[in-house]
mmCIF file of C-alpha atoms in Angstrom:
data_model
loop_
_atom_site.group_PDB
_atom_site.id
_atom_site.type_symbol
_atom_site.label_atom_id
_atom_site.label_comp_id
_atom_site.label_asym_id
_atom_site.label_seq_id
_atom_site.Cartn_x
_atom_site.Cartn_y
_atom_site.Cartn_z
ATOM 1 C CA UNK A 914 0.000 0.000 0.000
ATOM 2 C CA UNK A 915 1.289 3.599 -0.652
ATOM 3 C CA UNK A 916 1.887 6.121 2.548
ATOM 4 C CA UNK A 917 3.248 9.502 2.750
ATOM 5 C CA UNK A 918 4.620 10.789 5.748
ATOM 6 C CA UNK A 919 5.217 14.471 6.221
ATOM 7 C CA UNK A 920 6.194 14.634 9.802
ATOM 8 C CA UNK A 921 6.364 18.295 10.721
ATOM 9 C CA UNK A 922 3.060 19.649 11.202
ATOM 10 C CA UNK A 923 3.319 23.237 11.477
ATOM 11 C CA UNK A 924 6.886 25.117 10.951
ATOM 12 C CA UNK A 925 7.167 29.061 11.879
ATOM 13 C CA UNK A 926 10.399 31.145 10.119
ATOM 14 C CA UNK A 927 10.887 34.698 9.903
ATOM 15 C CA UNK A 928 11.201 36.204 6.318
ATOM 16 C CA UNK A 929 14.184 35.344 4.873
ATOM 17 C CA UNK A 930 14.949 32.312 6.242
ATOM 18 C CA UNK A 931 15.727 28.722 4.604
ATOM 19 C CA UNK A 932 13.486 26.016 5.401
ATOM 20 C CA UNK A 933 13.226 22.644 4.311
ATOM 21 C CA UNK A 934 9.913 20.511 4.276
ATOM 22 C CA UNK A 935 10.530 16.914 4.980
ATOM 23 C CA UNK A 936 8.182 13.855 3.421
ATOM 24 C CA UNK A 937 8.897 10.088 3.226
ATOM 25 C CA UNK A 938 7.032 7.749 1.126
ATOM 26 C CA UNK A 939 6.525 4.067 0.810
ATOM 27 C CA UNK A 940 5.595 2.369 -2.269
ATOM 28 C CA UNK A 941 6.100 -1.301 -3.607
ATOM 29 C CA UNK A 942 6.109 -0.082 -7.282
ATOM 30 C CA UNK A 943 9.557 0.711 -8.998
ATOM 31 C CA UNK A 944 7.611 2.831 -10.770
ATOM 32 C CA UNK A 945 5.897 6.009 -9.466
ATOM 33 C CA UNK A 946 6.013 9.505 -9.109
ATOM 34 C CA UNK A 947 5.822 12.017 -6.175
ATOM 35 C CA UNK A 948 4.586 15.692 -6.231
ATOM 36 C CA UNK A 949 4.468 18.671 -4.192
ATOM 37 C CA UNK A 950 1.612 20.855 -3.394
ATOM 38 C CA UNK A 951 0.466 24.297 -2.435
ATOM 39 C CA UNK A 952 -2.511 25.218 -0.639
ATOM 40 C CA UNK A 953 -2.985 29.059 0.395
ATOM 41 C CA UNK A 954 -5.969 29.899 2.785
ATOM 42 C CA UNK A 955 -8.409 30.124 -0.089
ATOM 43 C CA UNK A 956 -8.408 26.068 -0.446
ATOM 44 C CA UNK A 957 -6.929 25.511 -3.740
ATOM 45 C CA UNK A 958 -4.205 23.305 -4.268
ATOM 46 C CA UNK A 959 -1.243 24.465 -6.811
ATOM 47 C CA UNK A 960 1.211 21.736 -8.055
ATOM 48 C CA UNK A 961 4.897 23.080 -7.495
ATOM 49 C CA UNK A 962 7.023 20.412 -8.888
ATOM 50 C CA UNK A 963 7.368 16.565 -9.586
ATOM 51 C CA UNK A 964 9.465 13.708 -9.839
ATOM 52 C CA UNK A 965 9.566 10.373 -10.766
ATOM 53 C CA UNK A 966 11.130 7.203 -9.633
ATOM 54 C CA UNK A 967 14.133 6.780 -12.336
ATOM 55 C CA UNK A 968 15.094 10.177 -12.185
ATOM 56 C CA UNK A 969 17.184 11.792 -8.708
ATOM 57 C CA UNK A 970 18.652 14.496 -10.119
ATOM 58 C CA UNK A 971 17.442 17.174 -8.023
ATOM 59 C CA UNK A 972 16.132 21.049 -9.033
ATOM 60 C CA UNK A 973 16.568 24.200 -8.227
ATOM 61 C CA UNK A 974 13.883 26.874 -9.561
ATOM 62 C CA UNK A 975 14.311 30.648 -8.496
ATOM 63 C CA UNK A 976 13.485 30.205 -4.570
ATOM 64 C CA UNK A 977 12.368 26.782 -4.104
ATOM 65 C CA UNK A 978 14.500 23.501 -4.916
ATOM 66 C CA UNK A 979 13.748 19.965 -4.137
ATOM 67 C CA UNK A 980 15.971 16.694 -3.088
ATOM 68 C CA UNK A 981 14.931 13.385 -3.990
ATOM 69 C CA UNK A 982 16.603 10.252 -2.637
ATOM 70 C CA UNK A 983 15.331 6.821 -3.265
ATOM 71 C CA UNK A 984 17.631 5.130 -0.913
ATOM 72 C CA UNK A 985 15.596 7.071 2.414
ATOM 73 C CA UNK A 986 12.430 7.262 0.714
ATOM 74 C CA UNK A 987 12.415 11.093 0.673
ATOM 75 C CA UNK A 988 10.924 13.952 -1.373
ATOM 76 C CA UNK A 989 11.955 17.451 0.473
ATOM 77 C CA UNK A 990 11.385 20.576 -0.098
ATOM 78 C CA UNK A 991 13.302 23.786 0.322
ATOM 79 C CA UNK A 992 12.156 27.632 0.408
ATOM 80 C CA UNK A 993 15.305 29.612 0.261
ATOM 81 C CA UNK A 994 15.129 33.359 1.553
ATOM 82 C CA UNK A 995 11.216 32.770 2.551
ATOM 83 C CA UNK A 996 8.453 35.603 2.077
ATOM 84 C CA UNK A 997 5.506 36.311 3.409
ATOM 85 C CA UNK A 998 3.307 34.671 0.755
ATOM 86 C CA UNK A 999 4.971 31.623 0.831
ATOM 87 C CA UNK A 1000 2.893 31.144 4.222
ATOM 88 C CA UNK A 1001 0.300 27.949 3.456
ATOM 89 C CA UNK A 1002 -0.267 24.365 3.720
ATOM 90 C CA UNK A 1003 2.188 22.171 1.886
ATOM 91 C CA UNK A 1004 1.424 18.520 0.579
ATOM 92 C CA UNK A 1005 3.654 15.656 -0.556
ATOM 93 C CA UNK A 1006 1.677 13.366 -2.519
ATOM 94 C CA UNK A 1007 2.910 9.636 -4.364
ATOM 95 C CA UNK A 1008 1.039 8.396 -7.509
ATOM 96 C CA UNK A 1009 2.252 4.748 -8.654
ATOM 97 C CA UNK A 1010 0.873 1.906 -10.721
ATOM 98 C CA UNK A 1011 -0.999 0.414 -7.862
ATOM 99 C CA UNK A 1012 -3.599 3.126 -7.234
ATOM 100 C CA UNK A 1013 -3.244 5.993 -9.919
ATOM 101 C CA UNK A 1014 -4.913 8.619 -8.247
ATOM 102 C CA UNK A 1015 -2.809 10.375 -5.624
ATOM 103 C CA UNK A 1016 -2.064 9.379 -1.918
ATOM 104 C CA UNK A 1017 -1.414 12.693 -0.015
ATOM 105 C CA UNK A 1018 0.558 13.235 3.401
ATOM 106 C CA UNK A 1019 -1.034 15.429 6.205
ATOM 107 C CA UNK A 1020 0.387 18.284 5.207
ATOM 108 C CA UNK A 1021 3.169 20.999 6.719
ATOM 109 C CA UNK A 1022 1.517 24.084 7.874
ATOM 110 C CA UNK A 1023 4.437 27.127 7.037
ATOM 111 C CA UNK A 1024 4.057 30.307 8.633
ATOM 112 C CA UNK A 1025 6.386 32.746 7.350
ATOM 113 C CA UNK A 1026 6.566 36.029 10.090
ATOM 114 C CA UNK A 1027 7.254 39.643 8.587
ATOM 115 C CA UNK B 782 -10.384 29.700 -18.983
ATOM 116 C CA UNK B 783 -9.297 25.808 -18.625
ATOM 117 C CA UNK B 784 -10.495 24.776 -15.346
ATOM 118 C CA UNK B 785 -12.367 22.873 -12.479
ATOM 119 C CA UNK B 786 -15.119 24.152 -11.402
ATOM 120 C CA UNK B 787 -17.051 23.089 -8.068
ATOM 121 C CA UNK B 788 -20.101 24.382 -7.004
ATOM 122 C CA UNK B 789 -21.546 25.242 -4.570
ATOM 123 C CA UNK B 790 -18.467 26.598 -2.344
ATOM 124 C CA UNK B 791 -20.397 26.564 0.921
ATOM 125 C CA UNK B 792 -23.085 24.149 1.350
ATOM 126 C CA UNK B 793 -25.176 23.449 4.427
ATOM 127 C CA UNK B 794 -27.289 19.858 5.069
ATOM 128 C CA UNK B 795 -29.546 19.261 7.402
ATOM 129 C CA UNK B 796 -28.739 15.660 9.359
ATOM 130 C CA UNK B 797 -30.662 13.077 7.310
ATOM 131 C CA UNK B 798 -30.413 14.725 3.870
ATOM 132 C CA UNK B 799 -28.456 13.658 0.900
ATOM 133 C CA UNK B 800 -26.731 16.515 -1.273
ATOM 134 C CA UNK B 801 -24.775 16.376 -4.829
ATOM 135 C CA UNK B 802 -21.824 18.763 -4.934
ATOM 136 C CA UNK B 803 -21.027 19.480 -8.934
ATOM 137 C CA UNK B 804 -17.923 19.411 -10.290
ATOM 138 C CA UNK B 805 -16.874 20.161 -14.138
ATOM 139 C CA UNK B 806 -13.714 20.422 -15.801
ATOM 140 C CA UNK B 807 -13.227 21.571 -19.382
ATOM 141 C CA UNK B 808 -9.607 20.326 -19.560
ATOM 142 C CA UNK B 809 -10.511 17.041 -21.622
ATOM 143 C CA UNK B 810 -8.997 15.177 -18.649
ATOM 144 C CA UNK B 811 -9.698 10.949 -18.903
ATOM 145 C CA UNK B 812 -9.086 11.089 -15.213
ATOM 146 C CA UNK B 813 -11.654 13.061 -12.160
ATOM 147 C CA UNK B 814 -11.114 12.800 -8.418
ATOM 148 C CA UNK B 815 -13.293 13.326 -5.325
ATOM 149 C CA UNK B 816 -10.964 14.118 -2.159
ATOM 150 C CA UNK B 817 -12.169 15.428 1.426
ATOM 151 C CA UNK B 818 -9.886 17.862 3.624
ATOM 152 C CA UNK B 819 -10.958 17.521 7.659
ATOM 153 C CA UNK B 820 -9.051 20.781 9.427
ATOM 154 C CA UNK B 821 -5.541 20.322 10.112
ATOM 155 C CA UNK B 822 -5.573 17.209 8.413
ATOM 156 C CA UNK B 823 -4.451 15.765 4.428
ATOM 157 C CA UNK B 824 -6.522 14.665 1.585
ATOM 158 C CA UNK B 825 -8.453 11.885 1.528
ATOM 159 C CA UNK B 826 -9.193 10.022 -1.662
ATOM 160 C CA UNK B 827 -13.542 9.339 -1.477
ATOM 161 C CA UNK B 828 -13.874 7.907 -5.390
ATOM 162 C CA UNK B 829 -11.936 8.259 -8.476
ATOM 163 C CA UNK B 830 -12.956 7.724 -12.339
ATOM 164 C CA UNK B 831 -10.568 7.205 -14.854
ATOM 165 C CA UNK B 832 -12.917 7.195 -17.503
ATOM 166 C CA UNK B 833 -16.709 7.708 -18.462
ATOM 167 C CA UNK B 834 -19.032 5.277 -16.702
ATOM 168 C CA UNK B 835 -16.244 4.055 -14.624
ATOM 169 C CA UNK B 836 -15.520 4.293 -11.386
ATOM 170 C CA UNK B 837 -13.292 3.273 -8.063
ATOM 171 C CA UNK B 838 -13.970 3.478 -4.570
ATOM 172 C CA UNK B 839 -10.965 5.256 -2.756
ATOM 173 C CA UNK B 840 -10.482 4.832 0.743
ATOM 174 C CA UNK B 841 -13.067 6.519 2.690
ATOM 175 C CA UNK B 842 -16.272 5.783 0.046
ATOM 176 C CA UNK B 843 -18.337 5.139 2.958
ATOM 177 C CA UNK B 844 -21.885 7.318 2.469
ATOM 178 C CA UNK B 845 -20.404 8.852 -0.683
ATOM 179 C CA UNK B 846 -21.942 8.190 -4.267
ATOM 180 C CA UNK B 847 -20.581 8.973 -7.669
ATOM 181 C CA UNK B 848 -21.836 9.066 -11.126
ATOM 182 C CA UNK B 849 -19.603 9.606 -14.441
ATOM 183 C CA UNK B 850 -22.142 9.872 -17.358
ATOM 184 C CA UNK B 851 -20.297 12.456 -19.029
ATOM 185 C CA UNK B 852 -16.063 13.270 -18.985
ATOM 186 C CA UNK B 853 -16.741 16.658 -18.072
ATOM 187 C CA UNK B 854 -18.867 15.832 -14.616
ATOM 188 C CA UNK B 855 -18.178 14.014 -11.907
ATOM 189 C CA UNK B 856 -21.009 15.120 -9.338
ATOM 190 C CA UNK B 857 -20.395 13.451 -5.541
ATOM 191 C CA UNK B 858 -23.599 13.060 -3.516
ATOM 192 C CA UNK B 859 -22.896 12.739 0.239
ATOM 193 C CA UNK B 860 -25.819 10.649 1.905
ATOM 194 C CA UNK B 861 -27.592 10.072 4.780
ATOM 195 C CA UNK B 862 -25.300 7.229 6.038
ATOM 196 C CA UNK B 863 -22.340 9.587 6.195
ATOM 197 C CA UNK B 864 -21.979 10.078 9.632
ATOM 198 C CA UNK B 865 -19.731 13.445 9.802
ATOM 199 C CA UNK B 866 -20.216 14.934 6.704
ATOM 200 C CA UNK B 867 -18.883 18.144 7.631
ATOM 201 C CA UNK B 868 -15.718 19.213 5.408
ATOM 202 C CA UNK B 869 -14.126 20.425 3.001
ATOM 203 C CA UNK B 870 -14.467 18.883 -0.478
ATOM 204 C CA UNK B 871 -11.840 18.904 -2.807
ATOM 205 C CA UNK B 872 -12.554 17.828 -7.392
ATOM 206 C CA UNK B 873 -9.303 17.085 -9.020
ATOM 207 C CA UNK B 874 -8.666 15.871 -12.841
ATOM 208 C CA UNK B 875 -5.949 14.373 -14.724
ATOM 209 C CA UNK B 876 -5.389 13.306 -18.357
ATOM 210 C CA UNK B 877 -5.866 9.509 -17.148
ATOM 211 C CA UNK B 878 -4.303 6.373 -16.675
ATOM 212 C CA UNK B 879 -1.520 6.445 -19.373
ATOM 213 C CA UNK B 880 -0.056 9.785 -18.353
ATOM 214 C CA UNK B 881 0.933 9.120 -14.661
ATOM 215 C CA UNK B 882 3.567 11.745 -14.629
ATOM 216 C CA UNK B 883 0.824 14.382 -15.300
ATOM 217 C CA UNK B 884 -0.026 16.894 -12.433
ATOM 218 C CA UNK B 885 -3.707 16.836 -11.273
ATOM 219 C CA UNK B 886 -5.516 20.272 -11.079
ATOM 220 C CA UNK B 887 -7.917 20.651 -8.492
ATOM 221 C CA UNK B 888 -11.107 22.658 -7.977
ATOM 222 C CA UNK B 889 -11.435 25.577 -5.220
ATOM 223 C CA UNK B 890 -13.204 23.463 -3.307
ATOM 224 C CA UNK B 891 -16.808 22.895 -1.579
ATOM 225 C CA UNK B 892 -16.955 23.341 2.075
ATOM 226 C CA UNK B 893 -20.528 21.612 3.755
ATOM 227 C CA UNK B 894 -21.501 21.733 7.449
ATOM 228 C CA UNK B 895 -24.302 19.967 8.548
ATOM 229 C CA UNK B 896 -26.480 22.200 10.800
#
């Protein structure tokens, strides 16, 4: 069965700051892909980025960059210099050939202080 | 504009009566979802379709019912066996099956409280 764990439930920075989201999955497949998510306070979720299985090389866009490592099961995410706006709920979230809709963790609250 | 769109955004059932939340997409997605969001907590996956007049319980389908008559619509009706209906309901598409490495877009949700 697929799980995502995102084990931080709520992280508070002030502006400017790095942080770095944390999420573990589990999947039997060898093939499957992982996502991250956005939701501000008005509910809708915006995909950010995604990976899948056969490919580690990791990204950097403007701000935000992501590590993937299949040997610890892990999909992180990093905010570097954080704003204001980039205060919302984040989701990791696994889709592989076993269930094809998505499998979502609980979430990371980020609050990003002025 | 491409989109999801779910309707009503706040909807509020009395205990004992069913309601359909409506959800349409104009993306030509295969591929419609049905999540629910309980505060402080992730998405839950209710039903998912990955094609017209088919359709997969998820893992809380308990007191939910779906329909997929058309690739557009995906209505969910939450019934009177649903025990704690109140939440936050969440209609996400894909283009299907064959394209897992394809992003889902989601709706801006429908949030009903049973008064």
């Amino acid at each position: 069965a697929q799980k995502v764990t995102q084990a931080q439930t709520e992280i508070s920075v002030v502006e400017k700051e790095d942080v770095t989201l944390d999420c573990v999955y589990e999947t039997r497949d060898t093939t499957y892909y992982l996502f991250w998510y956005k939701q501000p306070p008005s509910g809708e979720l915006v995909f950010l980025i995604r990976r899948n299985s056969f490919d580690e090389q990791n990204e950097i866009s403007g701000r935000y960059s992501w590590n993937f490592q299949k040997s610890t099961s892990s999909f992180n995410f990093t905010i570097t210099a954080s704003q204001v706006v980039d205060s919302a709920v984040y989701f990791c979230a696994l889709r592989d050939t076993g269930r094809r809709a998505l499998t979502f963790g609980s979430g990371t609250r980020l609050q990003v202080q002025p | 504009d491409g989109g999801i769109t779910q309707s009503p955004k706040y909807l509020f059932r009395k205990e004992g009566q069913n309601v359909t939340l409506s959800c349409e997409q104009n993306l030509n997605h295969d591929a419609m979802y049905w999540y629910r969001q309980d505060p402080g907590q992730g998405l839950r996956l209710i039903y998912y379709s990955q094609i017209v007049n088919d359709f997969q319980k998820g893992d809380i389908a308990e007191g939910y019912s779906v329909s997929r008559e058309k690739k557009e619509s995906f209505p969910l009706t939450v019934t009177s066996a649903q025990k704690n209906p109140t939440a936050f309901y969440l209609c996400a598409s894909s283009m299907g099956a064959g394209r897992m490495n394809t992003e889902a877009f989601f709706g801006q949700g429908t949030r009903l409280t049973v008064v």
